[in-house]
């Protein structure tokens, strides 16, 4: 589903942020990326979404190489690629339902959405996604009134409204308490299975990776340190990711 | 003995500290002299003659005496110009909002599609703001003739400058994370604007627009003096014809309009916030 091949990124100042990076995420699989600060985790996600243009390599979404696309073709390809951020990034003054439904905007024409809004069926689907994340009762509430955990679940529902095949999550539990963090990870795991989503999640919480990931990818100084099923990842290997950073 | 006292004694009256105190005192004295100088020159430049105000006060009293009581029989005749005045301000504000919104998008550093568009939009906003509404009114009177229409146009164009700048600053200060999140869902530029930017900053935009409407109502009263219609035009005519009782009625109406607009605008802005 998502295939990253020999991906490299060199910043204008000459620093190599990603070096020959490769990984695959299959439908229904939850892959967690671990690594220290500045190791290249978030850069990897930005290259996949093409908010950063890689210096070399390929990002395949099914049969489409995102690295060769620009403009309207890239926008269309991005519809299948949803992203959840560290902060929920909701429109605070809009309702929860409106925030979720906004995930579907890209599938409709500008004229349709600006003049007549989204179709009623799309709003029903948004309600369904809200129910999926356990927040159906808050549909009409303003997004700005939600707690951090609730807001993050709304962001996931918005991602689902995109009807994506791949879900990228950049430290989605970074600002949440342990209970809310577990809740979000359980949700991501359940959605990966039930929606057959390929989920690639960047985390700092090692224990969450050990509990919920199908596979764990270690990244150190822009290179893959390991790419193993959860059960085969040793504590030592993970610790070395962070020791390297400290040194 | 504390270290500070010891240091002060060591410095002595003629030490470095004494010099710096003296320089600071001299500097304050120079600033005070400068301030007095600036105040005095304003009296000279504006040719201020307070004694003339005292000797001429009976002329003012005579004028006020002749303006009392207000001629309420002209109230119905003043209704139409009053409506014109309010509508000139409303028209100008609507035109200003419609033109300022797209310009503000181009003039906001975080949303502009290109540097060229940014500088072009900033130039338009700067120019329309720099030229006073009275000058715009004179220009439009020349173009479309006397009446309320040039007044509305003048306020509209001048509002573009004022609203465009404030709208652009509001957009620049908004939280960009939700906007970027929406862009990444595949939403197009206009969809991001209508579903992300507008809901996010709508209260601020409405607040600014209401404030502008309040300002435009004041301005529309003055625009009548250059032939741009409304109650200002009627006031000028009454003054030229020495109809002081009608003038006092019109001043009462102006007072009510300005105060009413100010209160309504303030109440609505308070509700929005």
Short mmCIF file of C-alpha atoms in Angstrom, two decimals:
data_model
loop_
_atom_site.label_atom_id
_atom_site.label_comp_id
_atom_site.label_asym_id
_atom_site.label_seq_id
_atom_site.Cartn_x
_atom_site.Cartn_y
_atom_site.Cartn_z
CA UNK A 1 0.00 0.00 0.00
CA UNK A 2 2.57 2.61 1.13
CA UNK A 3 6.08 1.97 -0.13
CA UNK A 4 9.03 4.27 0.48
CA UNK A 5 12.10 3.46 -1.64
CA UNK A 6 15.62 4.87 -1.21
CA UNK A 7 14.28 8.18 0.07
CA UNK A 8 16.85 10.91 0.75
CA UNK A 9 16.47 14.53 1.69
CA UNK A 10 19.23 17.10 1.77
CA UNK A 11 18.34 20.52 3.22
CA UNK A 12 19.59 23.66 1.42
CA UNK A 13 22.27 24.04 4.12
CA UNK A 14 23.71 20.71 2.98
CA UNK A 15 22.54 18.65 5.98
CA UNK A 16 21.25 15.18 5.09
CA UNK A 17 18.00 14.62 7.00
CA UNK A 18 17.09 11.27 5.40
CA UNK A 19 19.50 8.83 3.82
CA UNK A 20 18.41 6.00 1.57
CA UNK A 21 15.30 5.33 3.67
CA UNK A 22 13.00 2.44 2.76
CA UNK A 23 9.90 0.94 4.35
CA UNK A 24 6.54 -0.57 3.49
CA UNK A 25 3.21 -0.42 5.29
CA UNK A 26 0.52 -2.91 4.31
CA UNK A 27 -3.27 -2.43 4.64
CA UNK A 28 -4.42 -3.28 8.16
CA UNK A 29 -0.92 -2.79 9.56
CA UNK A 30 0.16 -0.31 12.25
CA UNK A 31 3.83 0.60 11.93
CA UNK A 32 5.45 2.77 14.58
CA UNK A 33 8.55 4.86 13.88
CA UNK A 34 10.81 5.48 16.88
CA UNK A 35 13.82 7.75 17.07
CA UNK A 36 15.38 10.63 18.94
CA UNK A 37 14.78 14.32 18.37
CA UNK A 38 16.12 15.43 14.99
CA UNK A 39 16.58 11.86 13.80
CA UNK A 40 14.34 12.45 10.76
CA UNK A 41 10.97 11.00 11.85
CA UNK A 42 8.83 14.02 11.09
CA UNK A 43 10.88 14.78 7.98
CA UNK A 44 10.01 11.28 6.74
CA UNK A 45 6.27 12.02 7.10
CA UNK A 46 6.67 15.41 5.41
CA UNK A 47 8.43 13.77 2.48
CA UNK A 48 5.66 11.17 2.22
CA UNK A 49 2.96 13.87 2.15
CA UNK A 50 5.19 15.86 -0.21
CA UNK A 51 5.12 19.00 1.93
CA UNK A 52 8.88 18.54 1.54
CA UNK A 53 10.26 17.43 -1.81
CA UNK A 54 12.73 14.57 -1.40
CA UNK A 55 16.16 14.97 -3.02
CA UNK A 56 16.01 11.36 -4.22
CA UNK A 57 13.88 8.24 -3.94
CA UNK A 58 10.26 7.30 -4.43
CA UNK A 59 7.05 7.29 -2.39
CA UNK A 60 4.51 4.84 -3.81
CA UNK A 61 0.87 5.00 -2.81
CA UNK A 62 -0.54 1.90 -4.46
CA UNK A 63 0.56 2.28 -8.08
CA UNK A 64 1.20 6.05 -7.87
CA UNK A 65 4.62 7.54 -7.27
CA UNK A 66 3.93 10.76 -5.35
CA UNK A 67 7.44 12.09 -6.03
CA UNK A 68 6.67 12.60 -9.72
CA UNK A 69 3.43 14.52 -9.14
CA UNK A 70 2.80 18.26 -8.89
CA UNK A 71 -0.20 20.60 -8.70
CA UNK A 72 -3.66 19.14 -9.24
CA UNK A 73 -2.37 15.56 -9.68
CA UNK A 74 -0.57 15.75 -6.34
CA UNK A 75 -3.67 17.19 -4.66
CA UNK A 76 -5.79 14.31 -5.99
CA UNK A 77 -3.23 11.74 -4.89
CA UNK A 78 -3.11 13.30 -1.41
CA UNK A 79 -6.82 12.54 -0.94
CA UNK A 80 -5.82 8.95 -0.18
CA UNK A 81 -3.24 10.03 2.35
CA UNK A 82 -4.60 11.36 5.64
CA UNK A 83 -2.53 12.97 8.35
CA UNK A 84 -3.00 13.37 12.09
CA UNK A 85 -0.74 15.90 13.83
CA UNK A 86 0.72 16.33 17.27
CA UNK A 87 -1.90 19.02 17.89
CA UNK A 88 -5.40 18.23 16.65
CA UNK A 89 -5.37 21.37 14.45
CA UNK A 90 -9.14 21.84 14.37
CA UNK A 91 -11.03 24.98 13.40
CA UNK A 92 -11.88 25.92 16.98
CA UNK A 93 -14.94 28.06 16.24
CA UNK A 94 -16.56 25.48 13.95
CA UNK A 95 -18.64 22.57 15.21
CA UNK A 96 -17.13 19.14 15.73
CA UNK A 97 -19.26 17.78 12.86
CA UNK A 98 -18.15 20.56 10.51
CA UNK A 99 -14.51 19.82 11.36
CA UNK A 100 -14.95 16.13 10.62
CA UNK A 101 -16.84 16.76 7.38
CA UNK A 102 -14.11 19.17 6.20
CA UNK A 103 -11.99 16.08 5.57
CA UNK A 104 -14.23 15.36 2.57
CA UNK A 105 -13.91 18.83 0.97
CA UNK A 106 -11.22 17.79 -1.49
CA UNK A 107 -13.52 15.21 -3.09
CA UNK A 108 -16.04 17.87 -4.14
CA UNK A 109 -15.81 20.84 -6.48
CA UNK A 110 -15.10 24.27 -5.07
CA UNK A 111 -18.38 25.62 -6.48
CA UNK A 112 -20.38 22.81 -4.85
CA UNK A 113 -18.87 23.22 -1.39
CA UNK A 114 -18.71 27.03 -1.31
CA UNK A 115 -22.22 27.65 -2.69
CA UNK A 116 -24.18 24.70 -1.32
CA UNK A 117 -21.96 23.16 1.33
CA UNK A 118 -21.25 19.46 1.57
CA UNK A 119 -24.04 17.00 0.62
CA UNK A 120 -26.25 15.73 3.43
CA UNK A 121 -24.96 12.20 2.82
CA UNK A 122 -21.43 13.41 3.56
CA UNK A 123 -22.59 14.91 6.86
CA UNK A 124 -24.22 11.57 7.72
CA UNK A 125 -20.93 9.84 6.96
CA UNK A 126 -19.14 12.37 9.18
CA UNK A 127 -21.56 11.51 12.00
CA UNK A 128 -20.77 7.85 11.42
CA UNK A 129 -17.03 8.56 11.71
CA UNK A 130 -17.66 10.52 14.90
CA UNK A 131 -19.50 7.51 16.27
CA UNK A 132 -16.49 5.39 15.22
CA UNK A 133 -14.24 7.43 17.50
CA UNK A 134 -16.86 7.48 20.28
CA UNK A 135 -17.85 11.15 20.06
CA UNK A 136 -21.26 11.04 18.34
CA UNK A 137 -22.83 12.99 21.20
CA UNK A 138 -20.51 15.98 20.67
CA UNK A 139 -21.31 16.55 16.99
CA UNK A 140 -22.85 20.00 17.43
CA UNK A 141 -20.40 21.22 20.05
CA UNK A 142 -17.73 23.81 19.19
CA UNK A 143 -14.35 22.19 18.58
CA UNK A 144 -12.66 24.74 20.84
CA UNK A 145 -14.45 23.32 23.88
CA UNK A 146 -13.01 19.78 23.54
CA UNK A 147 -10.32 18.24 25.73
CA UNK A 148 -6.99 17.28 24.15
CA UNK A 149 -7.94 13.61 23.82
CA UNK A 150 -11.36 14.40 22.37
CA UNK A 151 -9.85 16.88 19.89
CA UNK A 152 -7.35 14.27 18.74
CA UNK A 153 -10.16 11.75 18.21
CA UNK A 154 -12.03 14.37 16.14
CA UNK A 155 -8.85 14.86 14.07
CA UNK A 156 -8.79 11.10 13.44
CA UNK A 157 -12.47 11.19 12.43
CA UNK A 158 -11.63 14.05 10.03
CA UNK A 159 -8.88 11.90 8.58
CA UNK A 160 -11.37 9.05 8.10
CA UNK A 161 -13.76 11.43 6.28
CA UNK A 162 -11.08 11.71 3.61
CA UNK A 163 -11.60 7.99 2.87
CA UNK A 164 -7.84 7.47 2.91
CA UNK A 165 -5.90 4.29 2.27
CA UNK A 166 -2.96 5.47 4.35
CA UNK A 167 -3.06 7.24 7.69
CA UNK A 168 0.05 9.09 8.88
CA UNK A 169 0.27 10.20 12.50
CA UNK A 170 3.00 12.56 13.72
CA UNK A 171 3.32 12.11 17.51
CA UNK A 172 -0.48 12.04 17.93
CA UNK A 173 -0.25 11.46 21.70
CA UNK A 174 2.56 13.91 22.47
CA UNK A 175 0.32 16.35 24.35
CA UNK A 176 -2.01 13.79 25.97
CA UNK A 177 -2.08 12.15 29.38
CA UNK A 178 -1.29 8.40 29.60
CA UNK A 179 -4.94 7.32 29.63
CA UNK A 180 -5.86 9.45 26.59
CA UNK A 181 -2.67 8.25 24.85
CA UNK A 182 -3.67 4.60 25.28
CA UNK A 183 -7.15 5.47 23.99
CA UNK A 184 -5.76 7.07 20.81
CA UNK A 185 -3.38 4.18 20.15
CA UNK A 186 -6.18 1.64 20.66
CA UNK A 187 -8.28 3.61 18.21
CA UNK A 188 -5.53 3.73 15.59
CA UNK A 189 -4.97 -0.02 15.97
CA UNK A 190 -8.70 -0.76 15.67
CA UNK A 191 -9.08 1.49 12.60
CA UNK A 192 -6.09 -0.10 10.92
CA UNK A 193 -7.82 -3.49 11.26
CA UNK A 194 -11.44 -2.52 10.61
CA UNK A 195 -10.86 -0.01 7.78
CA UNK A 196 -7.87 -1.86 6.34
CA UNK A 197 -5.83 1.31 6.67
CA UNK A 198 -2.06 1.36 6.39
CA UNK A 199 -1.10 3.34 9.52
CA UNK A 200 2.36 4.86 9.94
CA UNK A 201 2.76 6.49 13.34
CA UNK A 202 5.70 8.45 14.72
CA UNK A 203 6.00 8.08 18.50
CA UNK A 204 8.28 8.93 21.40
CA UNK A 205 6.53 6.57 23.83
CA UNK A 206 8.42 3.28 23.63
CA UNK A 207 5.90 1.37 25.75
CA UNK A 208 3.04 2.35 23.44
CA UNK A 209 5.08 1.07 20.50
CA UNK A 210 5.65 -2.25 22.25
CA UNK A 211 1.94 -2.55 23.04
CA UNK A 212 0.25 -1.47 19.83
CA UNK A 213 2.64 -1.63 16.87
CA UNK A 214 2.65 -4.53 14.43
CA UNK A 215 6.09 -3.48 13.32
CA UNK A 216 8.60 -1.01 14.72
CA UNK A 217 10.99 1.03 12.59
CA UNK A 218 13.97 2.61 14.34
CA UNK A 219 15.49 5.72 12.80
CA UNK A 220 18.84 7.24 13.74
CA UNK A 221 20.54 10.18 12.01
CA UNK A 222 18.21 9.86 9.02
CA UNK A 223 18.96 6.16 8.42
CA UNK A 224 16.96 3.04 9.24
CA UNK A 225 18.40 1.42 12.35
CA UNK A 226 15.98 -1.51 12.35
CA UNK A 227 12.66 -2.53 10.84
CA UNK A 228 11.26 -5.50 12.78
CA UNK A 229 8.04 -7.07 14.02
CA UNK A 230 7.24 -5.81 17.50
CA UNK A 231 8.13 -9.08 19.19
CA UNK A 232 11.64 -9.03 17.72
CA UNK A 233 12.58 -5.50 18.80
CA UNK A 234 14.98 -5.61 21.73
CA UNK A 235 15.06 -2.97 24.46
CA UNK A 236 18.76 -2.51 23.75
CA UNK A 237 18.15 -1.70 20.09
CA UNK A 238 15.58 0.93 21.05
CA UNK A 239 17.83 2.41 23.75
CA UNK A 240 20.66 2.77 21.24
CA UNK A 241 18.41 5.06 19.12
CA UNK A 242 18.37 7.60 21.93
CA UNK A 243 21.93 7.05 23.20
CA UNK A 244 23.21 7.96 19.77
CA UNK A 245 21.32 11.22 19.96
CA UNK A 246 22.73 12.07 23.39
CA UNK A 247 26.28 11.38 22.21
CA UNK B 1 29.00 48.12 55.83
CA UNK B 2 27.21 46.97 52.76
CA UNK B 3 29.05 46.56 49.46
CA UNK B 4 26.85 49.22 47.77
CA UNK B 5 27.60 51.86 50.43
CA UNK B 6 31.31 51.07 50.20
CA UNK B 7 31.18 51.40 46.41
CA UNK B 8 29.36 54.73 46.66
CA UNK B 9 31.93 56.09 49.08
CA UNK B 10 34.77 54.89 46.92
CA UNK B 11 33.28 56.67 43.91
CA UNK B 12 33.04 59.93 45.90
CA UNK B 13 31.28 63.12 44.79
CA UNK B 14 33.58 63.64 41.84
CA UNK B 15 33.60 59.97 40.72
CA UNK B 16 32.19 58.35 37.57
CA UNK B 17 28.81 57.91 39.22
CA UNK B 18 28.54 61.65 39.98
CA UNK B 19 29.30 62.47 36.33
CA UNK B 20 26.68 60.10 34.95
CA UNK B 21 24.05 61.56 37.34
CA UNK B 22 24.92 65.08 36.17
CA UNK B 23 24.70 64.11 32.49
CA UNK B 24 21.33 62.42 33.09
CA UNK B 25 20.01 65.53 34.86
CA UNK B 26 21.23 67.80 32.04
CA UNK B 27 19.60 65.52 29.47
CA UNK B 28 16.26 65.70 31.29
CA UNK B 29 16.53 69.50 31.38
CA UNK B 30 17.21 69.63 27.62
CA UNK B 31 14.21 67.33 26.92
CA UNK B 32 11.99 69.56 29.08
CA UNK B 33 13.19 72.68 27.20
CA UNK B 34 12.54 70.95 23.87
CA UNK B 35 8.99 69.99 24.91
CA UNK B 36 8.28 73.60 25.95
CA UNK B 37 9.75 74.79 22.64
CA UNK B 38 7.48 72.46 20.62
CA UNK B 39 4.41 73.62 22.58
CA UNK B 40 5.26 77.31 22.08
CA UNK B 41 5.85 76.93 18.32
CA UNK B 42 2.38 75.35 17.90
CA UNK B 43 0.85 78.54 19.34
CA UNK B 44 2.85 80.62 16.85
CA UNK B 45 2.12 78.41 13.80
CA UNK B 46 -1.65 78.19 14.44
CA UNK B 47 -1.69 81.93 15.16
CA UNK B 48 -3.45 81.32 18.49
CA UNK B 49 -5.15 84.45 19.83
CA UNK B 50 -7.10 83.53 23.00
CA UNK B 51 -8.16 87.16 23.46
CA UNK B 52 -10.11 86.98 20.18
CA UNK B 53 -12.01 84.02 21.56
CA UNK B 54 -13.02 86.06 24.58
CA UNK B 55 -14.02 89.20 22.63
CA UNK B 56 -15.84 87.15 19.98
CA UNK B 57 -17.83 85.00 22.38
CA UNK B 58 -20.91 87.21 22.02
CA UNK B 59 -20.96 86.39 18.27
CA UNK B 60 -21.11 82.70 19.09
CA UNK B 61 -23.77 83.30 21.70
CA UNK B 62 -25.81 85.24 19.14
CA UNK B 63 -25.53 82.35 16.67
CA UNK B 64 -26.62 79.83 19.28
CA UNK B 65 -29.48 82.15 20.35
CA UNK B 66 -30.72 82.30 16.76
CA UNK B 67 -30.51 78.50 16.48
CA UNK B 68 -32.89 78.02 19.43
CA UNK B 69 -35.39 76.43 19.36
CA UNK B 70 -34.60 73.82 16.69
CA UNK B 71 -37.05 73.91 13.80
CA UNK B 72 -38.80 70.55 14.25
CA UNK B 73 -41.16 71.33 11.38
CA UNK B 74 -38.22 70.35 9.10
CA UNK B 75 -37.97 66.93 10.67
CA UNK B 76 -39.83 65.12 7.89
CA UNK B 77 -37.73 66.91 5.26
CA UNK B 78 -34.58 65.73 7.05
CA UNK B 79 -35.69 62.07 7.10
CA UNK B 80 -34.57 61.28 3.54
CA UNK B 81 -31.07 62.85 3.84
CA UNK B 82 -30.69 61.05 7.16
CA UNK B 83 -31.45 57.72 5.50
CA UNK B 84 -29.07 58.69 2.68
CA UNK B 85 -26.29 59.37 5.18
CA UNK B 86 -26.71 56.01 6.88
CA UNK B 87 -26.96 54.20 3.53
CA UNK B 88 -23.88 55.95 2.14
CA UNK B 89 -21.97 54.52 5.12
CA UNK B 90 -23.53 51.05 4.74
CA UNK B 91 -22.88 51.00 0.97
CA UNK B 92 -19.28 52.14 1.49
CA UNK B 93 -18.71 49.52 4.15
CA UNK B 94 -20.19 46.70 2.02
CA UNK B 95 -18.10 47.72 -1.01
CA UNK B 96 -15.05 48.00 1.23
CA UNK B 97 -15.55 44.52 2.71
CA UNK B 98 -16.14 42.87 -0.67
CA UNK B 99 -13.01 44.41 -2.21
CA UNK B 100 -10.83 44.19 0.91
CA UNK B 101 -11.29 40.45 1.56
CA UNK B 102 -9.55 39.13 -1.58
CA UNK B 103 -6.95 41.90 -1.35
CA UNK B 104 -6.24 40.95 2.27
CA UNK B 105 -5.66 37.33 1.24
CA UNK B 106 -3.06 38.49 -1.29
CA UNK B 107 -1.57 40.94 1.20
CA UNK B 108 -1.22 38.41 4.06
CA UNK B 109 2.33 37.05 4.10
CA UNK B 110 1.17 33.58 5.18
CA UNK B 111 -1.47 33.18 2.46
CA UNK B 112 -0.26 35.11 -0.58
CA UNK B 113 0.40 32.97 -3.67
CA UNK B 114 3.44 35.06 -4.73
CA UNK B 115 5.66 37.94 -3.64
CA UNK B 116 4.47 39.98 -6.62
CA UNK B 117 0.82 39.59 -5.59
CA UNK B 118 1.80 40.49 -2.01
CA UNK B 119 3.50 43.75 -2.96
CA UNK B 120 0.79 44.67 -5.50
CA UNK B 121 -1.98 44.12 -2.91
CA UNK B 122 -0.05 46.04 -0.25
CA UNK B 123 0.44 48.92 -2.71
CA UNK B 124 -3.31 49.10 -3.50
CA UNK B 125 -4.18 48.96 0.19
CA UNK B 126 -1.60 51.61 1.05
CA UNK B 127 -2.72 53.96 -1.75
CA UNK B 128 -6.47 53.74 -1.04
CA UNK B 129 -5.76 54.35 2.64
CA UNK B 130 -3.34 57.23 2.11
CA UNK B 131 -5.76 59.30 -0.02
CA UNK B 132 -8.37 60.87 2.34
CA UNK B 133 -12.04 59.98 1.79
CA UNK B 134 -12.78 63.67 1.15
CA UNK B 135 -10.40 63.65 -1.83
CA UNK B 136 -11.95 60.40 -3.12
CA UNK B 137 -15.38 62.07 -2.81
CA UNK B 138 -14.22 65.08 -4.86
CA UNK B 139 -12.85 62.73 -7.51
CA UNK B 140 -16.05 60.69 -7.69
CA UNK B 141 -18.24 63.83 -7.71
CA UNK B 142 -16.28 64.88 -10.77
CA UNK B 143 -16.83 61.48 -12.34
CA UNK B 144 -20.48 60.68 -11.52
CA UNK B 145 -21.90 64.06 -10.43
CA UNK B 146 -23.41 65.29 -7.16
CA UNK B 147 -25.45 63.03 -4.87
CA UNK B 148 -25.03 60.12 -2.47
CA UNK B 149 -23.48 57.72 -5.02
CA UNK B 150 -20.03 59.43 -5.12
CA UNK B 151 -20.12 59.52 -1.32
CA UNK B 152 -20.72 55.78 -1.14
CA UNK B 153 -17.97 55.14 -3.67
CA UNK B 154 -15.54 57.37 -1.79
CA UNK B 155 -16.15 55.60 1.49
CA UNK B 156 -15.95 52.21 -0.26
CA UNK B 157 -12.56 52.89 -1.81
CA UNK B 158 -11.14 54.45 1.34
CA UNK B 159 -12.50 51.52 3.39
CA UNK B 160 -10.66 49.08 1.12
CA UNK B 161 -7.41 50.51 2.43
CA UNK B 162 -8.40 50.53 6.08
CA UNK B 163 -10.17 47.13 6.07
CA UNK B 164 -7.62 45.48 3.77
CA UNK B 165 -4.78 46.28 6.13
CA UNK B 166 -6.64 45.13 9.26
CA UNK B 167 -8.00 41.98 7.55
CA UNK B 168 -4.51 41.08 6.31
CA UNK B 169 -3.05 41.54 9.80
CA UNK B 170 -5.81 39.35 11.25
CA UNK B 171 -5.08 36.60 8.71
CA UNK B 172 -1.35 36.85 9.41
CA UNK B 173 -1.94 36.41 13.14
CA UNK B 174 -4.22 33.38 12.82
CA UNK B 175 -3.14 29.89 13.86
CA UNK B 176 -1.91 28.26 10.65
CA UNK B 177 -1.89 24.66 11.92
CA UNK B 178 -5.61 24.02 11.18
CA UNK B 179 -5.19 25.62 7.76
CA UNK B 180 -2.23 23.42 6.88
CA UNK B 181 -4.16 20.39 8.15
CA UNK B 182 -7.04 21.29 5.85
CA UNK B 183 -4.70 21.84 2.88
CA UNK B 184 -3.28 18.37 3.42
CA UNK B 185 -6.73 16.79 3.23
CA UNK B 186 -6.66 17.78 -0.46
CA UNK B 187 -8.95 20.79 -0.06
CA UNK B 188 -8.49 23.45 -2.73
CA UNK B 189 -7.36 27.01 -2.00
CA UNK B 190 -10.86 28.52 -2.03
CA UNK B 191 -12.24 25.65 0.05
CA UNK B 192 -9.52 26.25 2.62
CA UNK B 193 -10.53 29.91 2.61
CA UNK B 194 -14.26 29.28 2.98
CA UNK B 195 -14.09 26.39 5.45
CA UNK B 196 -10.89 27.14 7.34
CA UNK B 197 -9.89 30.78 7.29
CA UNK B 198 -13.32 32.45 7.34
CA UNK B 199 -14.76 30.44 10.27
CA UNK B 200 -11.52 30.95 12.17
CA UNK B 201 -11.40 34.72 11.86
CA UNK B 202 -15.05 35.63 11.25
CA UNK B 203 -15.64 37.28 14.65
CA UNK B 204 -12.52 39.42 14.18
CA UNK B 205 -13.56 40.38 10.63
CA UNK B 206 -17.07 41.30 11.76
CA UNK B 207 -15.70 43.33 14.66
CA UNK B 208 -13.37 45.26 12.35
CA UNK B 209 -16.18 45.79 9.81
CA UNK B 210 -18.57 47.11 12.47
CA UNK B 211 -15.91 49.49 13.70
CA UNK B 212 -15.40 50.65 10.11
CA UNK B 213 -19.16 51.16 9.69
CA UNK B 214 -19.13 53.34 12.79
CA UNK B 215 -16.26 55.40 11.29
CA UNK B 216 -17.99 55.56 7.89
CA UNK B 217 -21.17 56.99 9.41
CA UNK B 218 -19.11 59.88 10.86
CA UNK B 219 -17.31 60.35 7.54
CA UNK B 220 -20.53 60.28 5.49
CA UNK B 221 -21.76 63.33 7.44
CA UNK B 222 -18.72 65.34 6.35
CA UNK B 223 -18.78 64.10 2.75
CA UNK B 224 -22.02 66.04 2.19
CA UNK B 225 -19.97 69.24 2.43
CA UNK B 226 -18.30 68.46 -0.90
CA UNK B 227 -21.58 67.59 -2.60
CA UNK B 228 -21.68 63.88 -1.87
CA UNK B 229 -25.28 63.94 -0.61
CA UNK B 230 -26.79 63.06 2.75
CA UNK B 231 -27.44 65.19 5.80
CA UNK B 232 -24.06 66.93 5.51
CA UNK B 233 -25.16 68.51 2.24
CA UNK B 234 -28.40 69.69 3.85
CA UNK B 235 -26.46 71.12 6.80
CA UNK B 236 -24.19 73.10 4.47
CA UNK B 237 -27.20 74.44 2.55
CA UNK B 238 -28.99 75.50 5.76
CA UNK B 239 -25.84 77.28 7.02
CA UNK B 240 -25.38 79.11 3.72
CA UNK B 241 -29.02 80.27 3.89
CA UNK B 242 -28.61 81.36 7.56
CA UNK B 243 -31.35 78.89 8.61
CA UNK B 244 -29.83 78.38 12.05
CA UNK B 245 -32.90 76.73 13.63
CA UNK B 246 -32.77 74.12 10.89
CA UNK B 247 -29.01 73.79 11.50
CA UNK B 248 -29.63 73.02 15.18
CA UNK B 249 -32.23 70.38 14.24
CA UNK B 250 -29.75 68.76 11.85
CA UNK B 251 -27.02 68.82 14.52
CA UNK B 252 -29.37 67.01 16.92
CA UNK B 253 -30.07 64.38 14.25
CA UNK B 254 -26.31 64.00 13.57
CA UNK B 255 -25.67 63.61 17.30
CA UNK B 256 -28.34 60.88 17.54
CA UNK B 257 -27.00 59.03 14.45
CA UNK B 258 -23.36 59.11 15.64
CA UNK B 259 -24.20 58.11 19.18
CA UNK B 260 -26.65 55.40 18.00
CA UNK B 261 -24.14 53.94 15.52
CA UNK B 262 -21.41 53.96 18.16
CA UNK B 263 -23.61 52.18 20.73
CA UNK B 264 -24.97 49.58 18.27
CA UNK B 265 -21.49 48.88 16.91
CA UNK B 266 -19.99 48.57 20.41
CA UNK B 267 -22.82 46.27 21.57
CA UNK B 268 -22.49 43.99 18.52
CA UNK B 269 -18.69 43.84 18.86
CA UNK B 270 -19.03 42.96 22.52
CA UNK B 271 -21.42 40.12 21.65
CA UNK B 272 -19.01 38.83 19.01
CA UNK B 273 -16.08 38.77 21.39
#
